[in-house]
Every structure is written in C-alpha cells, then in structure tokens.
Tab-separated table of C-alpha atoms in Angstrom:
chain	number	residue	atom	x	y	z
A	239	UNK	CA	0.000	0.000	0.000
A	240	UNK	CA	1.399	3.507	-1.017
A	241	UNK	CA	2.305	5.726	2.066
A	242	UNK	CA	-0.495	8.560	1.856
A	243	UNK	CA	1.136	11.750	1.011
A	244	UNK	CA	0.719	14.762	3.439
A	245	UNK	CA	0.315	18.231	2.569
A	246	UNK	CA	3.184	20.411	4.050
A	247	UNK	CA	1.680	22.818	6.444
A	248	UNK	CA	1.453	26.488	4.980
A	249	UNK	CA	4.014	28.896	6.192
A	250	UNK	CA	3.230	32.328	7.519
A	251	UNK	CA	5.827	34.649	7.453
A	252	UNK	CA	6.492	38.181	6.242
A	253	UNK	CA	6.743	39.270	3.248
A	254	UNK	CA	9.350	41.831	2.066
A	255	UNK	CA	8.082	44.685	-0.266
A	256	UNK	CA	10.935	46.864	-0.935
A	257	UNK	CA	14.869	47.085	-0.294
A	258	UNK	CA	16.181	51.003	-0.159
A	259	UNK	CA	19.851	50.770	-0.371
A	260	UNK	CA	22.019	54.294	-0.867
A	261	UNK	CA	23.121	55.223	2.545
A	262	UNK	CA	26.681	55.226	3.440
A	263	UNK	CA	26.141	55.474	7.478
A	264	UNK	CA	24.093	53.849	9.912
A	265	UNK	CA	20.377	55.034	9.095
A	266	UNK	CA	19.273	56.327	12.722
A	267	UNK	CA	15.134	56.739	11.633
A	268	UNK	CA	12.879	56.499	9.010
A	269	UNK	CA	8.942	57.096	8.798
A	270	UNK	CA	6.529	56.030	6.056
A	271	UNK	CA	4.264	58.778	4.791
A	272	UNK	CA	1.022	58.637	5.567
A	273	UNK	CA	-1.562	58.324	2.346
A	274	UNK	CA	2.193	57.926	0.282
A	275	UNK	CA	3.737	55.095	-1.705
A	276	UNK	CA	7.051	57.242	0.336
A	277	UNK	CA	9.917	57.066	2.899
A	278	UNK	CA	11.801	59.836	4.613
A	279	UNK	CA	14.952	58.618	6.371
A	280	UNK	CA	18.095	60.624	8.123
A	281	UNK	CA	21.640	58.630	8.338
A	282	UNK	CA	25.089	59.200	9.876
A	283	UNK	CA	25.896	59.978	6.844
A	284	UNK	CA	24.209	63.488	7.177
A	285	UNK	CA	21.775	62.903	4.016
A	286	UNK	CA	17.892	63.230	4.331
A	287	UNK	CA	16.137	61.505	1.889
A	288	UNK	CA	12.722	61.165	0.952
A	289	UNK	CA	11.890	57.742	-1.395
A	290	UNK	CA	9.653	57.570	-3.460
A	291	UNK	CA	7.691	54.669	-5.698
A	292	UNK	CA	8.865	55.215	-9.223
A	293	UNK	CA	6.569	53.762	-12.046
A	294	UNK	CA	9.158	50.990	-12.299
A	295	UNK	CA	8.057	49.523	-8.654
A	296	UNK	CA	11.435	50.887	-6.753
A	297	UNK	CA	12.134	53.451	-4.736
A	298	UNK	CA	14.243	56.368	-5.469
A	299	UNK	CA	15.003	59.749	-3.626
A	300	UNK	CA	13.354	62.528	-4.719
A	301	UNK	CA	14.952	64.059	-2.312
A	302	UNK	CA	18.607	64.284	-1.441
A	303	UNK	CA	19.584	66.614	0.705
A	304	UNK	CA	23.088	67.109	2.948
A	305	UNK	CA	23.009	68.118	6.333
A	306	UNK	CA	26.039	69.663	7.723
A	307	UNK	CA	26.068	66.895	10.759
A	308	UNK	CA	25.151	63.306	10.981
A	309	UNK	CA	21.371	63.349	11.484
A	310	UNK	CA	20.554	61.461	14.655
A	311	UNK	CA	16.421	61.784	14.916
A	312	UNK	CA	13.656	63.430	13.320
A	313	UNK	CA	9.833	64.012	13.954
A	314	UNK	CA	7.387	64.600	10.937
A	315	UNK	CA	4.129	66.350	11.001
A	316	UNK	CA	2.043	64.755	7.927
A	317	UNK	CA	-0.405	67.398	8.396
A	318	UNK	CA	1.815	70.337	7.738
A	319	UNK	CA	4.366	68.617	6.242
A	320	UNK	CA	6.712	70.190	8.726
A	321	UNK	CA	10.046	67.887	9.273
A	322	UNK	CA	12.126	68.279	11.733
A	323	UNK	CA	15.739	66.973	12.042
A	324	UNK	CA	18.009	66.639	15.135
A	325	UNK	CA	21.790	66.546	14.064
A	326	UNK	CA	24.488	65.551	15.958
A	327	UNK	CA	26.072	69.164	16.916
A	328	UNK	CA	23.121	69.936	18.912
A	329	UNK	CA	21.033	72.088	16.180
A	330	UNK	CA	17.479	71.259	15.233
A	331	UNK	CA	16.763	71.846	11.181
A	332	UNK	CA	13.429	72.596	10.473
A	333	UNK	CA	11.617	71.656	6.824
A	334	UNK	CA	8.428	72.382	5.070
A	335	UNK	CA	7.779	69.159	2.317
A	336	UNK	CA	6.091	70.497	-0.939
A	337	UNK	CA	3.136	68.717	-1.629
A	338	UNK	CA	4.515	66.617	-4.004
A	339	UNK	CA	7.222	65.290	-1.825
A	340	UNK	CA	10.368	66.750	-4.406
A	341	UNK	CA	11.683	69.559	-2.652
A	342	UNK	CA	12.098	70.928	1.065
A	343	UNK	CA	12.496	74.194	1.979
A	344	UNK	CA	14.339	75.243	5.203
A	345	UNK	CA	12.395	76.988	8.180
A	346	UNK	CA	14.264	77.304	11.585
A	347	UNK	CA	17.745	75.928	12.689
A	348	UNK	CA	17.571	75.782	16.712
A	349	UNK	CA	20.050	75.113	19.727
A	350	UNK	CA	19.285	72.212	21.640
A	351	UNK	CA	22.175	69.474	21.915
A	352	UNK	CA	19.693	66.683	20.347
A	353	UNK	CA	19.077	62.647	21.423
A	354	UNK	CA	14.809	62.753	20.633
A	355	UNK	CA	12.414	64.902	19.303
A	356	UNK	CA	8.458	64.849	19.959
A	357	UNK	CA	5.737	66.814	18.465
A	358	UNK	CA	2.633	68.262	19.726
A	359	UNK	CA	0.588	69.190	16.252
A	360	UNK	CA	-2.446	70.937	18.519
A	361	UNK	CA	-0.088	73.267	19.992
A	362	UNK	CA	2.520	73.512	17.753
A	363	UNK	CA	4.918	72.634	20.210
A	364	UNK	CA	8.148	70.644	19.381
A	365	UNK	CA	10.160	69.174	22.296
A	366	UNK	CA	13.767	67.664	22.246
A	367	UNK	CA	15.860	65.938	24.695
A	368	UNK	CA	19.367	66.567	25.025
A	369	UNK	CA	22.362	64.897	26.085
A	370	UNK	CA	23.053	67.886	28.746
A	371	UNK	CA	20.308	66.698	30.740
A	372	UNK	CA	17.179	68.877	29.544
A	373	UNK	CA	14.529	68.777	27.492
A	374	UNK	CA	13.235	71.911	25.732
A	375	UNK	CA	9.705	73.109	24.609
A	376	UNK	CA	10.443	74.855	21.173
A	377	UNK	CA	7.304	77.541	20.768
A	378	UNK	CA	7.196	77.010	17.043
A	379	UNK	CA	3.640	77.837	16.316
A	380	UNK	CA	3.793	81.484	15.667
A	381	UNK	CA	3.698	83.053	18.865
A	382	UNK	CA	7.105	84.429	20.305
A	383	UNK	CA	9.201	81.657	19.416
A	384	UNK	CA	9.791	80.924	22.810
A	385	UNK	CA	11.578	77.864	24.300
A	386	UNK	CA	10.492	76.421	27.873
A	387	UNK	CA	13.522	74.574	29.313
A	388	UNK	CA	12.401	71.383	31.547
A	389	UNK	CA	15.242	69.884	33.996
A	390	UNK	CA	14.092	66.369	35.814
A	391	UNK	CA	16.922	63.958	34.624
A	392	UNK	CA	20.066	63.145	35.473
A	393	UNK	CA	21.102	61.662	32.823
A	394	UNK	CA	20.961	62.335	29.125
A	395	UNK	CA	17.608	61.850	27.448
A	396	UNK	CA	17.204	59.250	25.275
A	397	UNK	CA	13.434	58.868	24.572
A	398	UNK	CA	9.986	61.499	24.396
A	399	UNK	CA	6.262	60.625	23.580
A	400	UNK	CA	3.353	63.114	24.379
A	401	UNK	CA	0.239	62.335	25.591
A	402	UNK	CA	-2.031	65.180	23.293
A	403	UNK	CA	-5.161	63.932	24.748
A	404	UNK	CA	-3.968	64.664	28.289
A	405	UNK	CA	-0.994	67.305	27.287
A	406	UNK	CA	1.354	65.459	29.103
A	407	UNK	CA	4.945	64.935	28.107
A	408	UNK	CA	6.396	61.827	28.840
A	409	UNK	CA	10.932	61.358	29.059
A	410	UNK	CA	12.951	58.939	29.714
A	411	UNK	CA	16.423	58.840	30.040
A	412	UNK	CA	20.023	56.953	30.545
A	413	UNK	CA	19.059	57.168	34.419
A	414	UNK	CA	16.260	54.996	33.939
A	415	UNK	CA	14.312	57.930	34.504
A	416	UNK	CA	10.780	58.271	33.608
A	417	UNK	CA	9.229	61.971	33.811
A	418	UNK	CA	5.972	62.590	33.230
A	419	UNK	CA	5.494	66.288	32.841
A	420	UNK	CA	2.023	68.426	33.079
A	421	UNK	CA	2.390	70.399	30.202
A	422	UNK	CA	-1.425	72.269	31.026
A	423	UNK	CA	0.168	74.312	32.780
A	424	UNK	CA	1.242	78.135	32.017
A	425	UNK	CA	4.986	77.959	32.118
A	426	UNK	CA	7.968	80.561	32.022
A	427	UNK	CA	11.066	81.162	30.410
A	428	UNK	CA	14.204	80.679	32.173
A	429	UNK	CA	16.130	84.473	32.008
A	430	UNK	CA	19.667	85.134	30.213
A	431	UNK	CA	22.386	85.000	32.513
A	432	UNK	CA	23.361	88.211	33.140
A	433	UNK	CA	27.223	89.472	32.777
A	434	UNK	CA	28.331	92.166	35.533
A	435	UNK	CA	32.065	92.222	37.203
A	436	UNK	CA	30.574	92.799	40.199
A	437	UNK	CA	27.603	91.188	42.494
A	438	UNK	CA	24.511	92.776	41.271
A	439	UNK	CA	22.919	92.649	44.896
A	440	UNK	CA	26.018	93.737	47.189
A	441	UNK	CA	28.629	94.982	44.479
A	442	UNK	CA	31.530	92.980	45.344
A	443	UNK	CA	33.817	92.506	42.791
A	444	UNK	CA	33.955	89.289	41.257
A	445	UNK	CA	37.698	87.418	41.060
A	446	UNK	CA	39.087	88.930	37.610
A	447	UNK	CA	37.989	92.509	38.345
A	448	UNK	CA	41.181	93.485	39.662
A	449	UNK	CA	40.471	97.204	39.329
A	450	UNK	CA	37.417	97.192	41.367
A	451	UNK	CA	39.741	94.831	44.135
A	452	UNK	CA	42.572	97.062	44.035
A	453	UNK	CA	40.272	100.411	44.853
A	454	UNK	CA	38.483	98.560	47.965
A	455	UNK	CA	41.021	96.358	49.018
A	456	UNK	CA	38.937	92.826	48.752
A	457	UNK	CA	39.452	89.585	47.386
A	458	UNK	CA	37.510	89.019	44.364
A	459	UNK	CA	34.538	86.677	44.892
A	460	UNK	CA	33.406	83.769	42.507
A	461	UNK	CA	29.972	84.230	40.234
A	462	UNK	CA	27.174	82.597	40.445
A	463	UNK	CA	23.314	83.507	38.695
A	464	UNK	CA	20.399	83.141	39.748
A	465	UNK	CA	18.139	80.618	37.958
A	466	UNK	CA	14.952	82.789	39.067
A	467	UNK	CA	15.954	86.436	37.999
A	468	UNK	CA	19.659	85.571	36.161
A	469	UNK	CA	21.755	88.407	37.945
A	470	UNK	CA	25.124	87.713	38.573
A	471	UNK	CA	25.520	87.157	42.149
A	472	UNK	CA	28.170	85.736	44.700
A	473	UNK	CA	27.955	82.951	47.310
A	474	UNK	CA	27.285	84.988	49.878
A	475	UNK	CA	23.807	86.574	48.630
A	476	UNK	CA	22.741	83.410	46.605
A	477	UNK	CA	23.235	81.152	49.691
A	478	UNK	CA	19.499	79.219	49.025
A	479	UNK	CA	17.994	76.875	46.827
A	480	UNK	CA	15.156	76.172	45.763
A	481	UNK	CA	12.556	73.868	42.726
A	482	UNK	CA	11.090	76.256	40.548
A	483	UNK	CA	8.946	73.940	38.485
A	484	UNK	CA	7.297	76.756	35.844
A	485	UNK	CA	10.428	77.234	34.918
A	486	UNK	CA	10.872	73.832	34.640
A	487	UNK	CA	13.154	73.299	37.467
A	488	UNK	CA	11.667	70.247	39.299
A	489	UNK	CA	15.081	69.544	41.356
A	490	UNK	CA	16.735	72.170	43.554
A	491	UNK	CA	18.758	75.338	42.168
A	492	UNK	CA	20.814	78.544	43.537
A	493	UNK	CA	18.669	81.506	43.259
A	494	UNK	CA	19.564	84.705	45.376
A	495	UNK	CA	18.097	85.562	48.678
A	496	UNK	CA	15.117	88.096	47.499
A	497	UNK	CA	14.142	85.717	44.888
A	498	UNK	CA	13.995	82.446	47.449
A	499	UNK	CA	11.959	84.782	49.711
A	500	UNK	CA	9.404	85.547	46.724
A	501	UNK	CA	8.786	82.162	46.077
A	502	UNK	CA	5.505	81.021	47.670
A	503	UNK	CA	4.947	77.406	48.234
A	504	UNK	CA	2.278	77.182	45.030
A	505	UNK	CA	5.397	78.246	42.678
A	506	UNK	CA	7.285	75.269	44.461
A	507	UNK	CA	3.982	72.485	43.342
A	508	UNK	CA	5.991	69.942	41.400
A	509	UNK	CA	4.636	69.660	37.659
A	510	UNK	CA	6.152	66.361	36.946
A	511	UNK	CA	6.402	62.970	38.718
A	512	UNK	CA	9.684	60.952	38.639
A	513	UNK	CA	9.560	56.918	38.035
A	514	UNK	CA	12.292	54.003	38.418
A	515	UNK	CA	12.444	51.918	35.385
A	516	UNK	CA	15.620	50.040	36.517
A	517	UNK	CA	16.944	50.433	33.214
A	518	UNK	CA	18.905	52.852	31.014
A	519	UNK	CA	16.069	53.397	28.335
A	520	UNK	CA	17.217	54.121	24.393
A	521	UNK	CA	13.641	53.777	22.861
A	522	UNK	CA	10.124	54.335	24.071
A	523	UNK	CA	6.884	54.206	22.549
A	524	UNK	CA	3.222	55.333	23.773
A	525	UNK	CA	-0.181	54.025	23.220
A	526	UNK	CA	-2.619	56.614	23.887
A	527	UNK	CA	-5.862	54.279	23.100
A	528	UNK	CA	-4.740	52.010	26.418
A	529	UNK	CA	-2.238	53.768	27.969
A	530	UNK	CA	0.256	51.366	27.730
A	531	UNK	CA	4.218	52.489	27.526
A	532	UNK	CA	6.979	50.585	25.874
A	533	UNK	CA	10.753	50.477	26.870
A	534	UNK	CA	13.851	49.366	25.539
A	535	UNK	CA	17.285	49.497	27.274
A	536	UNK	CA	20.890	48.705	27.125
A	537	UNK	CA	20.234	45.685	29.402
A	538	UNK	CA	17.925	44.347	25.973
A	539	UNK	CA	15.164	44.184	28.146
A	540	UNK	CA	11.842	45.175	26.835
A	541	UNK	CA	9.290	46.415	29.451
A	542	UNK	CA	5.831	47.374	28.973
A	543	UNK	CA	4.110	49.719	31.828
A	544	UNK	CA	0.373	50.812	32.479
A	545	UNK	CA	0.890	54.263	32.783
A	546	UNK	CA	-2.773	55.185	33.051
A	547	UNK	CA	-2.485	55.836	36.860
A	548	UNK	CA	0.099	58.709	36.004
A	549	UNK	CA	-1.233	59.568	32.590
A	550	UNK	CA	-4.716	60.938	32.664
C-alpha cells in the first residue's frame, strides 16, 4: 500500500516589499508617509532623503539633501508637512515638504544638543531631549518663538512621547528615569544669565575685576546667577535653593536671597512625577488608546508599563 502523502503545512511569514539601499552610514530613523507610496529617512551619513515609488516599482530619492552633521532623529508632522531633524552638533533643522514630496524648503535651525524629538501638532509645540540633561519646549507655532527649558533627569535623554489627549509629556532617560510632565500648565522662560564684574545685589567685585579689588582692598569673589531672575551674584547673597517647576526646574537650584523669599509654596507644586524603570532606556513608545508604555534598554530588556495611573 502507497504511504499517503501529506500536505506540508502552509508557512506564515512576512513578506518583504521593498529594499532602499544608498546610505553610506548607519540610518538612525525612518517614517513612512502617511496616504504615500514614500519614505523619509536621516543617516550618519548626514543625508535626508525622501523615497519615493517610481513607475518601475522601486524606490528612489526625490529628495537628497546634505546636512552639515550626521542626522541622529527626526519628527514629521504629515499634516503640515513640517520635518524636523536633530543633528548631531546639537542644532534642530526645520523643513516644510512640498506637496509633491520633491523639494524641502528650510524653516528654523535651533540650539538644543539633540538625542529625541516629539511633536505636539495641537499646539505647535516641538520638544527635544538633550544629552546635557534637559529637554526643551520649542514655541514654534507662531507666537514668540519661545523655548520652555524642563530639567528632571540626570542623565541624558534618550526617549519622548506626548500624551495630546492629556498634554502630558512623557521622558525617559540613561538614568532609567521616567518623567511625566504636566504640560497644562502656564509655564515661564528661564532668564539670560546676566554678565556684571561685580555682584549685582552687594557689588563685590567678582575674582578677575582686579580694578574694582585694588580700589576697595577685597578679594575678588566667585559668580554665580540666579536661575529665578539671572543676575550675577556671589555665594554669599545666593546662599538658598530652591525647585522652581514653571520654569521647569523640578530639582533644587541657587537663586539669590530676594528671589527664594518671593517664592511662595504654590510656585514650588511639582509639575512632573519621577519613576524608576531600573533600566537605562534608548527607545520608548506610547499608546494613547490604552495607555500602555513601551521600553527598551541597554540591558535588551523590553518592558511594557500601564501608565494610566500617572497619565490621565
């Protein structure tokens, strides 16, 4: 009798639609457009490109453009076509896509010392991370052009996500830090730093105005500024610290006596809480529809959290 002959089982597996090969460097993002047969990717090799489906089947840039860094993130805003590219000598590069995705026309270049960038397309807000600690709140939607500065981490941040239904802004960082900041809140610009070669509350000279020394016979005196005000101040009349969080300080910092005795315990309120993840996070991704939060780390541990008790 003839062994019976068994059909192999089908096999499931994905199926690869396109190759896009061109980049010298490590390609550090790309995004599909939205309602486009396109890609728009940024490399080491400080290109931006957008691909496009030629009538062929392949895709080719229509857009090849140089940076004058290695591009190491970028957020796009289908809606107004707005791109925005972090490079690695701490500017942002701002770009408006025509419609037909073949040419981009420069904007903005900020200062930010990049690692993420997040946008919030309600507000027009766009916030980056930066390896000095901070993450900024570029004002970009026509106002003043302001930019919020936000200290929680101590660490450089690696990851952002926003939370538009609840304006919150969620960072993480090489710490294992995760902030979630209330951004419904009305915040304020941190002052310049003021220059003066003296104390700008008691007028002693500071160390390298020897002229000033010399006439009143005292030791120069180290600067300082205050984070509240920015005036250039010494130890002795900046001797208090103190959170400021509308200014985004959540932690700590010198301010001068008058301005740590205007302070009222509201303007302390922290806008932010602070959470362990017990591992330094490179990547993190938000679902608004369940609240759920993704994590990836340098110990290649994945870790998904319920942040709805925080975010809402």
């Amino acid at each position: 009798m003839a062994a019976e002959i068994q059909p192999k089982p089908l096999t499931r597996k994905p199926i690869l639609l396109q190759r896009m090969e061109g980049s010298q460097e490590v390609v550090n993002m790309a995004v599909i457009v939205p309602k486009e047969e396109g890609v728009i990717s940024v490399s080491e090799d400080r290109t931006v490109r957008v691909w496009l489906k030629r009538d062929s089947g392949q895709y080719w840039p229509s857009i090849y453009h140089a940076m004058p860094s290695p591009c190491s993130c970028m957020s796009f805003n289908p809606e107004t076509r707005r791109l925005s590219i972090g490079l690695d000598n701490g500017t942002i590069s701002e770009f408006i896509l025509s419609e037909d995705y073949n040419k981009m026309t420069s904007v903005k270049n900020y200062q930010g010392g990049v690692t993420a960038l997040c946008w919030d397309p309600v507000q027009r807000v766009l916030f980056s991370g930066s390896s000095d600690h901070s993450v900024i709140m570029w004002d970009i939607g026509g106002r003043k052009g302001t930019a919020i500065e936000l200290q929680g981490h101590n660490d450089k941040v690696q990851a952002l996500s926003y939370a538009q239904h609840t304006r919150q802004l969620i960072s993480c960082g090489g710490d294992g830090g995760i902030v979630v900041w209330n951004m419904d809140v009305e915040r304020q610009e941190t002052p310049e730093w003021l220059d003066s070669d003296s104390c700008q509350k008691c007028d002693q000279p500071f160390f390298w105005n020897f002229k000033q020394m010399w006439d009143s016979k005292k030791i120069g005196l180290r600067q300082h500024h205050c984070r509240k005000c920015g005036k250039a101040v010494c130890g002795k009349c900046s001797s208090k610290r103190s959170s400021i969080p509308l200014m985004g300080f959540e932690f700590e910092v010198r301010v001068c006596d008058s301005c740590h005795e205007a302070i009222t315990d509201e303007e302390r309120a922290p806008t932010a809480t602070f959470h362990d993840s017990k591992h330094n996070i490179v990547h993190v991704h938000f679902d608004a529809t369940r609240g759920w939060l993704l994590t990836s780390g340098t110990d290649k541990v994945i870790k998904l959290w319920d942040m709805t008790p925080v975010v809402s």
